[in-house]
mmCIF file of C-alpha atoms and ligand atoms in Angstrom:
data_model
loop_
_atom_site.group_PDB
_atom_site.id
_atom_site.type_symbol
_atom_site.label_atom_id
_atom_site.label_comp_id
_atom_site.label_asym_id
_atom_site.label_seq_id
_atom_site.Cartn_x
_atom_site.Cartn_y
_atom_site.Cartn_z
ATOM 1 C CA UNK F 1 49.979 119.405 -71.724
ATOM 2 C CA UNK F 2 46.889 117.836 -72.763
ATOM 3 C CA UNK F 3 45.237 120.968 -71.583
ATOM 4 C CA UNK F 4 42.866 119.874 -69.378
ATOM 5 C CA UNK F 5 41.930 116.914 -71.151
ATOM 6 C CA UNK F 6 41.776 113.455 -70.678
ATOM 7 C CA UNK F 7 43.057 112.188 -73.901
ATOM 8 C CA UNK F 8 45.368 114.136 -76.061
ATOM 9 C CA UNK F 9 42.964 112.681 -78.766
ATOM 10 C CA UNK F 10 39.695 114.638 -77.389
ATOM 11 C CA UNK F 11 42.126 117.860 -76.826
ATOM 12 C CA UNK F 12 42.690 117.146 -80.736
ATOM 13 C CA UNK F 13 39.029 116.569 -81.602
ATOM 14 C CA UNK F 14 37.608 119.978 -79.533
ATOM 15 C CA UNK F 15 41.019 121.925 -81.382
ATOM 16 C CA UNK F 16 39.284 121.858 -84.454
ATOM 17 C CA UNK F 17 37.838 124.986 -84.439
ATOM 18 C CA UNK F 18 40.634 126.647 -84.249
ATOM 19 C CA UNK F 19 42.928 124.290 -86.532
ATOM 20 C CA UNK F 20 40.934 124.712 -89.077
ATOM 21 C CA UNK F 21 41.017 128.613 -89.094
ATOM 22 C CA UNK F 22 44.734 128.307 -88.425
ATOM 23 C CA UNK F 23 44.946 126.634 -91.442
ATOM 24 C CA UNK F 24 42.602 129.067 -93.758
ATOM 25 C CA UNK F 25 44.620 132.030 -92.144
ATOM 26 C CA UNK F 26 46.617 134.263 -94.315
ATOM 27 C CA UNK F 27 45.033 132.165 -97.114
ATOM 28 C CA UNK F 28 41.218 132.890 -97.825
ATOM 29 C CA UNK F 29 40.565 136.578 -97.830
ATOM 30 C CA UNK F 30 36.928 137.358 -96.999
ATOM 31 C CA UNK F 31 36.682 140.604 -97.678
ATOM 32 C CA UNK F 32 38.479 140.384 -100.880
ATOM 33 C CA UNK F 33 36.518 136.855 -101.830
ATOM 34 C CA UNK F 34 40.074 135.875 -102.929
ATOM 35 C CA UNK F 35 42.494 132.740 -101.940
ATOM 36 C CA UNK F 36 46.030 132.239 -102.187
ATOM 37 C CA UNK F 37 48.174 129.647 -101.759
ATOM 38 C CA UNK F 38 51.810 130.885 -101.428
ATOM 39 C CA UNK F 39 53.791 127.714 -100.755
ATOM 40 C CA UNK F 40 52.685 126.454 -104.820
ATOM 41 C CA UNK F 41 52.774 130.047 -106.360
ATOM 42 C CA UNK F 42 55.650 128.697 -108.421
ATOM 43 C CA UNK F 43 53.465 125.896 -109.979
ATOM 44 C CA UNK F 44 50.065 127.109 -110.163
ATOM 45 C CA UNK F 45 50.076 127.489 -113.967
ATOM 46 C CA UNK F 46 51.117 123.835 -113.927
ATOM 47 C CA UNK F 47 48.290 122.825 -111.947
ATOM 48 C CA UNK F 48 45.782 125.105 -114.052
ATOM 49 C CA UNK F 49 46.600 123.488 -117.308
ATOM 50 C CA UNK F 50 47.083 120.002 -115.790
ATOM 51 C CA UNK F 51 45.260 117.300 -118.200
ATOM 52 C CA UNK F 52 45.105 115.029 -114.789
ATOM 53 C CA UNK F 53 46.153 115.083 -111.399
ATOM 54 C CA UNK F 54 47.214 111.818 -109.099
ATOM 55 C CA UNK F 55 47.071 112.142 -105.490
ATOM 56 C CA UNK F 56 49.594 109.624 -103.173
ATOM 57 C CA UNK F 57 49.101 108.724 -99.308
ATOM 58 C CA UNK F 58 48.282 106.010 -96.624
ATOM 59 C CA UNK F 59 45.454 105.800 -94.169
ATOM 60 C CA UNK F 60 43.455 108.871 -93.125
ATOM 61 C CA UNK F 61 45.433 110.782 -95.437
ATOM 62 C CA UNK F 62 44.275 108.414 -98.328
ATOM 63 C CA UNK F 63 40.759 109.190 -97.257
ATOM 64 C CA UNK F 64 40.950 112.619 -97.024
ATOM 65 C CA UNK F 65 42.526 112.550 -100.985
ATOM 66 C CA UNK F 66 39.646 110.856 -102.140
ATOM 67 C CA UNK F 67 37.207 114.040 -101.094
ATOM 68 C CA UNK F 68 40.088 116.136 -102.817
ATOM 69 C CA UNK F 69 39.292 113.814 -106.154
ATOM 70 C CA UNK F 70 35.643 114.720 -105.259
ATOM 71 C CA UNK F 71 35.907 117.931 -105.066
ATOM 72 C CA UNK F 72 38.535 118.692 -107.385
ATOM 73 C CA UNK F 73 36.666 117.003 -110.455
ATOM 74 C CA UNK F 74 33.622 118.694 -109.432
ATOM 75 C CA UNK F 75 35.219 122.371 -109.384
ATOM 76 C CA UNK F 76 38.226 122.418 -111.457
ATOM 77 C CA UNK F 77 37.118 119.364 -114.251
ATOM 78 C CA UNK F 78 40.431 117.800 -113.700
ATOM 79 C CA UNK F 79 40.503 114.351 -113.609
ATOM 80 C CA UNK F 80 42.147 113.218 -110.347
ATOM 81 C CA UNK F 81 43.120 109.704 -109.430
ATOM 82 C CA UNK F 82 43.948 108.803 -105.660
ATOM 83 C CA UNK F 83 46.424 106.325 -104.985
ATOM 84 C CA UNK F 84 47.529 104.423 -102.387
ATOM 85 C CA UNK F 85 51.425 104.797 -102.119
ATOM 86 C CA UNK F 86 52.094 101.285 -101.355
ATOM 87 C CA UNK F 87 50.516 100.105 -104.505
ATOM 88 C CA UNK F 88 51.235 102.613 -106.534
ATOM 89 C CA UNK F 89 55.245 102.356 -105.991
ATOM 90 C CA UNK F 90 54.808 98.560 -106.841
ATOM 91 C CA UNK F 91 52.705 98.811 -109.960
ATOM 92 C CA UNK F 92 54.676 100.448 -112.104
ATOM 93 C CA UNK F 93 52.365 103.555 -112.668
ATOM 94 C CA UNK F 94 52.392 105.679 -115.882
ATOM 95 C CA UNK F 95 54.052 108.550 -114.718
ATOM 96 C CA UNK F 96 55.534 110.997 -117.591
ATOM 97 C CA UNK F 97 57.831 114.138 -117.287
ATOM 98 C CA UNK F 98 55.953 117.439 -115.945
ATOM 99 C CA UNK F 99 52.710 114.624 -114.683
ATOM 100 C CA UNK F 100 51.756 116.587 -111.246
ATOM 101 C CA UNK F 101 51.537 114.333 -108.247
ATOM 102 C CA UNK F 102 50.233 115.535 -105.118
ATOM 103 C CA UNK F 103 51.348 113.797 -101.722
ATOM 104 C CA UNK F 104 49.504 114.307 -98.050
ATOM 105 C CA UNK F 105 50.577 113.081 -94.926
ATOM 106 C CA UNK F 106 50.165 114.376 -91.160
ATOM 107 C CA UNK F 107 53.816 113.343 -90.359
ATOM 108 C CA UNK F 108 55.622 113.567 -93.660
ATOM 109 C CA UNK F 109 57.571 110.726 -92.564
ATOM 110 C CA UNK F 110 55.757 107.778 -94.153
ATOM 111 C CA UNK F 111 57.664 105.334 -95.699
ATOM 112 C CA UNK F 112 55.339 104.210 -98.795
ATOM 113 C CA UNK F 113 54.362 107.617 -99.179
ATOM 114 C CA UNK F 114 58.092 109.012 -99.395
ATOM 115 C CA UNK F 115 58.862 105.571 -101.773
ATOM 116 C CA UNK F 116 56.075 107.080 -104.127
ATOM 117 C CA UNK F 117 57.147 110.442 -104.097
ATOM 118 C CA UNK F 118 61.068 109.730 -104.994
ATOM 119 C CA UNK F 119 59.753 106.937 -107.674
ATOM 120 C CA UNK F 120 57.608 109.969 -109.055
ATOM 121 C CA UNK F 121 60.063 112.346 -109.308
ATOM 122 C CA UNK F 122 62.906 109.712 -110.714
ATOM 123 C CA UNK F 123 60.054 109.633 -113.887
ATOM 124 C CA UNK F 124 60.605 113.371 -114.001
ATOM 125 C CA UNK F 125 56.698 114.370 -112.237
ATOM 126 C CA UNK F 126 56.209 117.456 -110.049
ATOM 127 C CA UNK F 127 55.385 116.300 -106.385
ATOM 128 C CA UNK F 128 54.115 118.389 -104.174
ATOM 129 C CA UNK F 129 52.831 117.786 -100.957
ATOM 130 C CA UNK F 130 49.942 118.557 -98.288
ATOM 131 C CA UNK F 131 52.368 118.031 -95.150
ATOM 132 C CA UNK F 132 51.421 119.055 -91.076
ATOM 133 C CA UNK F 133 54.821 118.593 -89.946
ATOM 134 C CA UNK F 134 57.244 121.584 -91.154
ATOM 135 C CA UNK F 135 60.556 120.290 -92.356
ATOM 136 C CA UNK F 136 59.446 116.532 -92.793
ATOM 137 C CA UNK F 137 60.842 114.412 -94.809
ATOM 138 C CA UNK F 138 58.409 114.800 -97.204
ATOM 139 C CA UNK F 139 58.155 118.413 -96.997
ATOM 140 C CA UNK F 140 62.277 118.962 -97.834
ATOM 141 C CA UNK F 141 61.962 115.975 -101.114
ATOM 142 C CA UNK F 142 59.153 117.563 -102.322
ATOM 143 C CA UNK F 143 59.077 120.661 -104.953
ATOM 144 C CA UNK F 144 56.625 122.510 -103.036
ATOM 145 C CA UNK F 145 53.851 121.869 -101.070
ATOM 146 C CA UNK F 146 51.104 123.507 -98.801
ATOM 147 C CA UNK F 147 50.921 123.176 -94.764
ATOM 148 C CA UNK F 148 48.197 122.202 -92.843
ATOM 149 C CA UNK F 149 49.405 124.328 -89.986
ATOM 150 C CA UNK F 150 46.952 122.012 -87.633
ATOM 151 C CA UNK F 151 49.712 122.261 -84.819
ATOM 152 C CA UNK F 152 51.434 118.908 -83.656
ATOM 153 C CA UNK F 153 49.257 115.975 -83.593
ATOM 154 C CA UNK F 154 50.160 113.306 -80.725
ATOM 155 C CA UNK F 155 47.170 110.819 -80.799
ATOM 156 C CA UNK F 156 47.963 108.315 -83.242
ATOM 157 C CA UNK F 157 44.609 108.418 -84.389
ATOM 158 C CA UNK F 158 44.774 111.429 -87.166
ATOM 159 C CA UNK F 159 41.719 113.714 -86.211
ATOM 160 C CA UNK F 160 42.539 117.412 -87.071
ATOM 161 C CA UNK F 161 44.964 116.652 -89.585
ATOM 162 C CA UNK F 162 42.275 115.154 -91.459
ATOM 163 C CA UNK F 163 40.228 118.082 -91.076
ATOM 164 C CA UNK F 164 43.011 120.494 -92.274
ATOM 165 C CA UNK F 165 43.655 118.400 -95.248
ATOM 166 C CA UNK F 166 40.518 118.375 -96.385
ATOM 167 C CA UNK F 167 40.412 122.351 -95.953
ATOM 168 C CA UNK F 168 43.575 122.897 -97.961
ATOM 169 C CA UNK F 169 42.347 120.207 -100.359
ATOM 170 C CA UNK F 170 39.040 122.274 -100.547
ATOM 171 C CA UNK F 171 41.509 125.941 -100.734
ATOM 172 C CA UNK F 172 43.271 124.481 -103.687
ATOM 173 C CA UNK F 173 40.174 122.908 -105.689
ATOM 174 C CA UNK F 174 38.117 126.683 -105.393
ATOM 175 C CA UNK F 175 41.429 128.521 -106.742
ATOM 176 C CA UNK F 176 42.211 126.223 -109.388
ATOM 177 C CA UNK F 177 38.274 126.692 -110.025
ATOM 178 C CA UNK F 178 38.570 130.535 -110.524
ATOM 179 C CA UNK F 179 41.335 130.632 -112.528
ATOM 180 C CA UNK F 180 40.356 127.629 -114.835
ATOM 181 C CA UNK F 181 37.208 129.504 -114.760
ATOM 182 C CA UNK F 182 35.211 126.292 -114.233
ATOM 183 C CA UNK F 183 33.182 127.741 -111.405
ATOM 184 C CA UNK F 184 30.764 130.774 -111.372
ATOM 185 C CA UNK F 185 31.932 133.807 -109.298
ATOM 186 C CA UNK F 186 28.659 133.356 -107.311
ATOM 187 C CA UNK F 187 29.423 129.920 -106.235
ATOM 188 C CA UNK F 188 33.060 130.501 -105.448
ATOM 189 C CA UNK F 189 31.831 133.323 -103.117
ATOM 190 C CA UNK F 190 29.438 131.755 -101.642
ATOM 191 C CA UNK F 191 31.945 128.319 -101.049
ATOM 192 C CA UNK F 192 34.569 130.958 -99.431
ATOM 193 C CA UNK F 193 31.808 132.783 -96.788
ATOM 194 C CA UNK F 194 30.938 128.783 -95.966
ATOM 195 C CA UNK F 195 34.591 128.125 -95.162
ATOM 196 C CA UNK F 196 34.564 131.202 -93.112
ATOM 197 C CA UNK F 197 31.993 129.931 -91.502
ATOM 198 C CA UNK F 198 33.308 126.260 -90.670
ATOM 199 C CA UNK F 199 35.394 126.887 -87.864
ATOM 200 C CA UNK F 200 31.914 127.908 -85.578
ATOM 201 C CA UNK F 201 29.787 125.185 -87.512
ATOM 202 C CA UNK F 202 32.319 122.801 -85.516
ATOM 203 C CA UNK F 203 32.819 124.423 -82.563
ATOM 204 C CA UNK F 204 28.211 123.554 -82.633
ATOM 205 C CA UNK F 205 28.918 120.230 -83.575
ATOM 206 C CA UNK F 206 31.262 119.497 -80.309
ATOM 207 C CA UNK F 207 29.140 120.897 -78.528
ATOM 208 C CA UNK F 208 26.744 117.418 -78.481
ATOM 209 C CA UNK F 209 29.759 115.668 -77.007
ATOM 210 C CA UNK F 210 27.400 114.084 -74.398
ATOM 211 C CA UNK F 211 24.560 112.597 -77.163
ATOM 212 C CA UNK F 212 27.106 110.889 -78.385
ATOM 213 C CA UNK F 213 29.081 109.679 -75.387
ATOM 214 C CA UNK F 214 25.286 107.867 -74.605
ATOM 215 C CA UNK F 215 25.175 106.548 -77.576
ATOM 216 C CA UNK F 216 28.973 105.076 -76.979
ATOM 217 C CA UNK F 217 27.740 103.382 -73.845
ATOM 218 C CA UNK F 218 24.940 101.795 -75.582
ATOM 219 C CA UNK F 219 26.893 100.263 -78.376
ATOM 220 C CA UNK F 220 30.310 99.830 -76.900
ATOM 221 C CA UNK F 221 29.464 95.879 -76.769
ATOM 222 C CA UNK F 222 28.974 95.294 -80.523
ATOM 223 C CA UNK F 223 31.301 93.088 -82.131
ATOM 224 C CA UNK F 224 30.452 94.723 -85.688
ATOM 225 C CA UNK F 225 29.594 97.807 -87.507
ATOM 226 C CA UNK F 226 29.123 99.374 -90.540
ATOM 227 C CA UNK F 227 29.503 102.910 -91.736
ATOM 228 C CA UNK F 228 27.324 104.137 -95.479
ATOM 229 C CA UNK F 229 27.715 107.296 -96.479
ATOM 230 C CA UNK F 230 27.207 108.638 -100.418
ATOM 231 C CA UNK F 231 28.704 111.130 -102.543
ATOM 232 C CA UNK F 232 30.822 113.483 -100.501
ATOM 233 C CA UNK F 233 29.974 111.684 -97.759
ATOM 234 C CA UNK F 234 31.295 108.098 -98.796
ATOM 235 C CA UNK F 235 35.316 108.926 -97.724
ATOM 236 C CA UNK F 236 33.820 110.039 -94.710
ATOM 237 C CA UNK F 237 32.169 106.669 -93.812
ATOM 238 C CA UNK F 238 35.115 105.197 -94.195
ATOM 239 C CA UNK F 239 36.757 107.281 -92.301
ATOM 240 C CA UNK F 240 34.360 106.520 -89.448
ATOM 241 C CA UNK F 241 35.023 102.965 -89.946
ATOM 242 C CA UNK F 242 38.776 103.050 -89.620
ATOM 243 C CA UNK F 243 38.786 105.439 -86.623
ATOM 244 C CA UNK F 244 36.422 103.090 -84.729
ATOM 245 C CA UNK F 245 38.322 100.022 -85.843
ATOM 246 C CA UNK F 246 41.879 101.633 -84.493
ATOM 247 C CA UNK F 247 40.602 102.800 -81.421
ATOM 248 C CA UNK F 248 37.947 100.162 -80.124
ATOM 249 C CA UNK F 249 39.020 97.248 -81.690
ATOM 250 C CA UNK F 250 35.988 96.774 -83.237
ATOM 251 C CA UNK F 251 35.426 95.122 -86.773
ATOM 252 C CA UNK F 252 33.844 98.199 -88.909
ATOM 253 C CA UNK F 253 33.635 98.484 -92.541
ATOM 254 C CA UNK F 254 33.222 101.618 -94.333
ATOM 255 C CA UNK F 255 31.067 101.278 -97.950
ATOM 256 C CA UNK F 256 29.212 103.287 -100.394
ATOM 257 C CA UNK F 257 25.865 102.528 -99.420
ATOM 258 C CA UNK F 258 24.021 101.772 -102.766
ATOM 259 C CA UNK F 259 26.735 99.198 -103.004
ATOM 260 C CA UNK F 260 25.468 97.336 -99.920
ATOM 261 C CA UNK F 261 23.014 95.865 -101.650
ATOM 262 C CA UNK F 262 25.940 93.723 -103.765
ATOM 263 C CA UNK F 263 26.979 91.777 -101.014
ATOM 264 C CA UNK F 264 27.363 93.902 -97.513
ATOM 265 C CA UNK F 265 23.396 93.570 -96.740
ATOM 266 C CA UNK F 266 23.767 89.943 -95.933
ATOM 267 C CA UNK F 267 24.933 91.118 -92.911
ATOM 268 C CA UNK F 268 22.478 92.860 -91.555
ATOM 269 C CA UNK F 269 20.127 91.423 -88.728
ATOM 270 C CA UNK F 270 19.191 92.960 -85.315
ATOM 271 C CA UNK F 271 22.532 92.725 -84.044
ATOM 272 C CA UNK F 272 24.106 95.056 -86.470
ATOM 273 C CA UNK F 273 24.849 98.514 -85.914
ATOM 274 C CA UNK F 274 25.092 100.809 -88.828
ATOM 275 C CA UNK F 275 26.017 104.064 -89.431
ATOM 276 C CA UNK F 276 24.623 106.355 -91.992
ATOM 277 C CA UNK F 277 25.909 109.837 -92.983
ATOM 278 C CA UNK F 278 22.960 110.769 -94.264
ATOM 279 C CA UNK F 279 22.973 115.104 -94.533
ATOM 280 C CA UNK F 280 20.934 116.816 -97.109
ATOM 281 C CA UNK F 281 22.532 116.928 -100.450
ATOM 282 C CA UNK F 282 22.164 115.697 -103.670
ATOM 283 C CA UNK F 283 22.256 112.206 -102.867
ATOM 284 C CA UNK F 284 19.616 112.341 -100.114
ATOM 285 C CA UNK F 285 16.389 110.936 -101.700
ATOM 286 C CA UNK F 286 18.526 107.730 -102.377
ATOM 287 C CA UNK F 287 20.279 107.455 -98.889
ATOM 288 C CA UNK F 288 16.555 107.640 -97.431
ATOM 289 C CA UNK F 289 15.688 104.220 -99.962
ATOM 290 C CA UNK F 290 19.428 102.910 -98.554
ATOM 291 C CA UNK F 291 18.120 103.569 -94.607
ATOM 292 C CA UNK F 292 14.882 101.788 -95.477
ATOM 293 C CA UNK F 293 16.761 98.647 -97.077
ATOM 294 C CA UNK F 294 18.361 98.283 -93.712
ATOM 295 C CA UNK F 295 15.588 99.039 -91.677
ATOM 296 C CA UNK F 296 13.647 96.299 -93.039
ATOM 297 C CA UNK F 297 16.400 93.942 -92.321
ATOM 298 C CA UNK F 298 15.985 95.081 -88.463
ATOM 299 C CA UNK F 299 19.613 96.903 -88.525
ATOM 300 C CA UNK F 300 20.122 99.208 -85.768
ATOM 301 C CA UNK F 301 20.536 102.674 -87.035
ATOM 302 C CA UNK F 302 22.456 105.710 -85.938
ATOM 303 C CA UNK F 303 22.020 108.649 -88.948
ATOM 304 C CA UNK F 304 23.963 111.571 -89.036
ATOM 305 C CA UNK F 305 21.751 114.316 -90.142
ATOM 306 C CA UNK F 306 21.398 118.029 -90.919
ATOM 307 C CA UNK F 307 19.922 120.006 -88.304
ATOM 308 C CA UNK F 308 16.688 120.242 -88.171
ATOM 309 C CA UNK F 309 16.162 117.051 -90.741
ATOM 310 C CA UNK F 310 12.811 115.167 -90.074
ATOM 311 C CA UNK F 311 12.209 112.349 -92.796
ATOM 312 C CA UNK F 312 15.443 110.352 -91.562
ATOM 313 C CA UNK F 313 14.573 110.505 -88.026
ATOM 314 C CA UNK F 314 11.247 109.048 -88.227
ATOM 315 C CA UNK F 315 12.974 106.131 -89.695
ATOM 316 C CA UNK F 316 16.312 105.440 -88.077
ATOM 317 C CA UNK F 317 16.664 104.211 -84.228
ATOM 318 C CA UNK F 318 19.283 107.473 -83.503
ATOM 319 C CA UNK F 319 20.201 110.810 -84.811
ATOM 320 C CA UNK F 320 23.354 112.981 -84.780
ATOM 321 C CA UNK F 321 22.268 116.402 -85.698
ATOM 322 C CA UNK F 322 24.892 118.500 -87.926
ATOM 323 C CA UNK F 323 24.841 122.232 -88.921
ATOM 324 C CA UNK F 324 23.957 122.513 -92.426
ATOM 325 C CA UNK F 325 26.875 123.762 -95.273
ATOM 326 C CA UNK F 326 27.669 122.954 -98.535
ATOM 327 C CA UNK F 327 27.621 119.442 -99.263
ATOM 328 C CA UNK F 328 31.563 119.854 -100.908
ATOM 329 C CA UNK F 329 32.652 120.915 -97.284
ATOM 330 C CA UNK F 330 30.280 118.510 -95.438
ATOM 331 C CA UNK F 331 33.310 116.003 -94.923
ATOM 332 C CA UNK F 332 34.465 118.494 -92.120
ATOM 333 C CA UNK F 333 31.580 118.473 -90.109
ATOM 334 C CA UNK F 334 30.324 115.209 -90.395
ATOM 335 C CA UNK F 335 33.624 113.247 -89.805
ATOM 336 C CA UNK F 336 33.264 115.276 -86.599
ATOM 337 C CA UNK F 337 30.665 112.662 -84.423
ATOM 338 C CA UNK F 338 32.570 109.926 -85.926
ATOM 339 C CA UNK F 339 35.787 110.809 -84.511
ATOM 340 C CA UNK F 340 33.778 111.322 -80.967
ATOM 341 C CA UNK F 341 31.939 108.025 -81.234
ATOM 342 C CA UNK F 342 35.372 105.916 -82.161
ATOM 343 C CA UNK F 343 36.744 107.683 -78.828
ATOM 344 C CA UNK F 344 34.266 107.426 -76.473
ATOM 345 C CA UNK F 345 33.043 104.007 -77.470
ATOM 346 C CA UNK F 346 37.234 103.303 -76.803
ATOM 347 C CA UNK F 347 36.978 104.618 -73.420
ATOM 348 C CA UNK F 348 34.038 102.625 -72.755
ATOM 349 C CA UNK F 349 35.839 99.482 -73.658
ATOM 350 C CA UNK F 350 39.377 100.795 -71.251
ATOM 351 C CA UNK F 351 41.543 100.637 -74.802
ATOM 352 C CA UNK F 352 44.425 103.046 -74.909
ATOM 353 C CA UNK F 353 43.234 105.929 -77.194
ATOM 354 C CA UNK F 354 45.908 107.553 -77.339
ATOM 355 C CA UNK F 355 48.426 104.564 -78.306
ATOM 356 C CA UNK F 356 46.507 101.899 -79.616
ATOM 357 C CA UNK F 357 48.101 98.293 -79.791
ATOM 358 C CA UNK F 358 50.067 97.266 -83.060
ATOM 359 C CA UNK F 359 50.204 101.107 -84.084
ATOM 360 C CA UNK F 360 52.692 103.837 -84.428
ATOM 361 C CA UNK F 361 52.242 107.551 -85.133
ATOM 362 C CA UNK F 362 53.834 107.462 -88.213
ATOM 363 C CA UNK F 363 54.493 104.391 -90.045
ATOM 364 C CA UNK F 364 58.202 104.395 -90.971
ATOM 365 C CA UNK F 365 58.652 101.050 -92.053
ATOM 366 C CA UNK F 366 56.909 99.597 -95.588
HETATM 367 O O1 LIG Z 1 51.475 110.697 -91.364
HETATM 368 P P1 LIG Z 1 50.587 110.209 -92.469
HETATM 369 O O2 LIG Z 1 49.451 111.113 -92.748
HETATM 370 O O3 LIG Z 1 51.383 109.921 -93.744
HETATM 371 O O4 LIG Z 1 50.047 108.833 -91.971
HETATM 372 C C1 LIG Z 1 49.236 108.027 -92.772
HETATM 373 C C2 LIG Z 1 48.525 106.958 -91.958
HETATM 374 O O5 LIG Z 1 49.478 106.125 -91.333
HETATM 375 C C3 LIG Z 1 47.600 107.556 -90.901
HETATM 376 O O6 LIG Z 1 46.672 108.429 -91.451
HETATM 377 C C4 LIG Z 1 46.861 106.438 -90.140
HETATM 378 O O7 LIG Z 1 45.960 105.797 -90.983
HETATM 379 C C5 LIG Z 1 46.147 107.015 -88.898
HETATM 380 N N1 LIG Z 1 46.506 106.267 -87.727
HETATM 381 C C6 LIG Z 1 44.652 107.005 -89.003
HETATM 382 O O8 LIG Z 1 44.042 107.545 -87.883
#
């Protein structure tokens, strides 16, 4: 059943390729240069006109709402705030009648997530959700929502249901787009032959499975880590972060990296590894100064870079090369050696990938 793997995370990881087409299918038309969404049909004038948008979820799922906001503001010019559900159902948010609320989550069976959705809706908001599990809880209390159809996840560490989320996330932003008219026909066709070209850009990526296993053995013993990423790129460093701490039971944090300098860079000597997502995109020039502040502090540096990238390697201890795409659908590839280094540095250290210690699948209790 974990077809031929050893983990039923790595069988997860290497699906990718095809989850993520599984989850454009029937969806993005290439020939056309058109996308629909069927499962919000009913409520896509709702969304078009929205004045703001709030997105609701836990963990992963948080993270992968935060590149929605990113992208969303940058395509569509809707202001999006993301959430998390425990706070938000405490806080007494401003919710009014017709305010659209979007919720994601793998399972659908998260209990802060749910407690935000029915507190939402009691205010009179549309929810809708970005579910993987068909017929969830969340998926029946919702108004509508949109599948990730990644196929069932079993390692409790969420790998290609962040993936998928971030693709439907990215589906949705691009057709708002169009029909707000907020993005030029140019750019929306030249976003949809990217996304048709994702699923093989990842299928490269895996493909350097062993760089990074070496690179697992020769950090498995740190006690710390950090992850900086920028712009597009900043979810996905904390995304790294979290999948490393879950699995390897390793303190990591995840931070913007300009804001290191406000506190995080006391941390850095010789015995700290850090991780930079550092692709080329808008925010590379600064990234490069970021790499250098660490440097000169002696940090040990692993870069994740486009292929083919020169100024970072001179500069950085170890690079990760990625296939180059636009930098709004980055977050797919580049969250990609992340989830590899979290596993293999977990095998290196005997943990249980599949089951880590203190957590469950889905989190049913607040
Ligand atoms: O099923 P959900 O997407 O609602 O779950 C949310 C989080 O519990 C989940 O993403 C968790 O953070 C993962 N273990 C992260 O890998």
């Amino acid at each position: 059943e974990k077809g031929g793997f050893e983990h039923f995370m790595l069988k997860e990881i290497f699906e990718q390729p095809t989850s993520i087409a599984d989850c454009m299918r029937g969806r993005l038309d290439i020939a056309q240069k058109s996308i629909k969404l069927g499962g919000i049909e009913a409520y896509i004038n709702q969304l078009i006109c929205a004045p703001k948008i709030t997105i609701v979820a836990c963990g992963t799922s948080w993270l992968a709402g935060v590149v929605g906001e990113y992208v969303i503001e940058e395509f569509c010019r809707i202001p999006i705030k993301v959430e998390y559900a425990s706070e938000f159902r405490y806080r007494n948010p401003i919710i009014k009648p017709g305010d659209i609320i979007i919720a994601i989550s793998q399972s659908g069976e998260t209990a802060d997530t749910l407690a935000a959705i029915e507190l939402a809706q009691a205010k009179g908001a549309t929810v809708l959700s970005i579910c993987n599990v068909v017929g969830s809880s969340i998926a029946r209390t919702t108004q509508a929502g949109i599948y990730t159809h990644a196929g069932p996840e079993i390692g409790v560490a969420s790998t290609k249901a962040f993936t998928a989320q971030i693709t439907v996330l990215i589906l949705l932003a691009l057709s708002l787009a169009q029909q707000r008219k907020t993005i030029m026909q140019a750019s929306f066709e030249e976003l949809i032959d990217e996304l048709a070209n994702l699923p093989d850009k990842v299928k490269t990526m895996l493909q350097q499975e062993c760089k990074i296993k070496g690179l697992a053995n020769l950090f498995k013993d740190a006690t710390n880590f950090l992850y900086l990423g920028r712009g597009y790129n900043y979810p996905v460093a904390l995304e790294g972060a979290l999948k490393l701490k879950e699995l390897s039971y390793i303190h990591a944090e995840g931070y913007p990296a300009a804001e290191m300098k406000h506190g995080p860079i006391a941390l850095i000597d010789e015995n700290m590894p850090v991780v930079f997502i550092a692709t080329q995109d808008r925010t590379y020039e600064k990234i490069i100064s970021n790499i250098q502040e660490i440097k000169a502090r002696k940090g040990k540096i692993i870069a994740i870079v486009t292929q083919g990238d020169e100024r970072v390697k001179q500069l950085v201890d170890y690079v990760i090369e990625v296939p180059a795409t636009h930098e709004a659908l980055m977050p797919i590839i580049s969250v990609i050696p992340l989830q590899l280094l979290a596993y293999y540095i977990a095998v290196e250290k005997g943990c249980n990938v599949d089951q880590p210690r203190n957590l469950a699948k889905s989190v049913t209790v607040e």
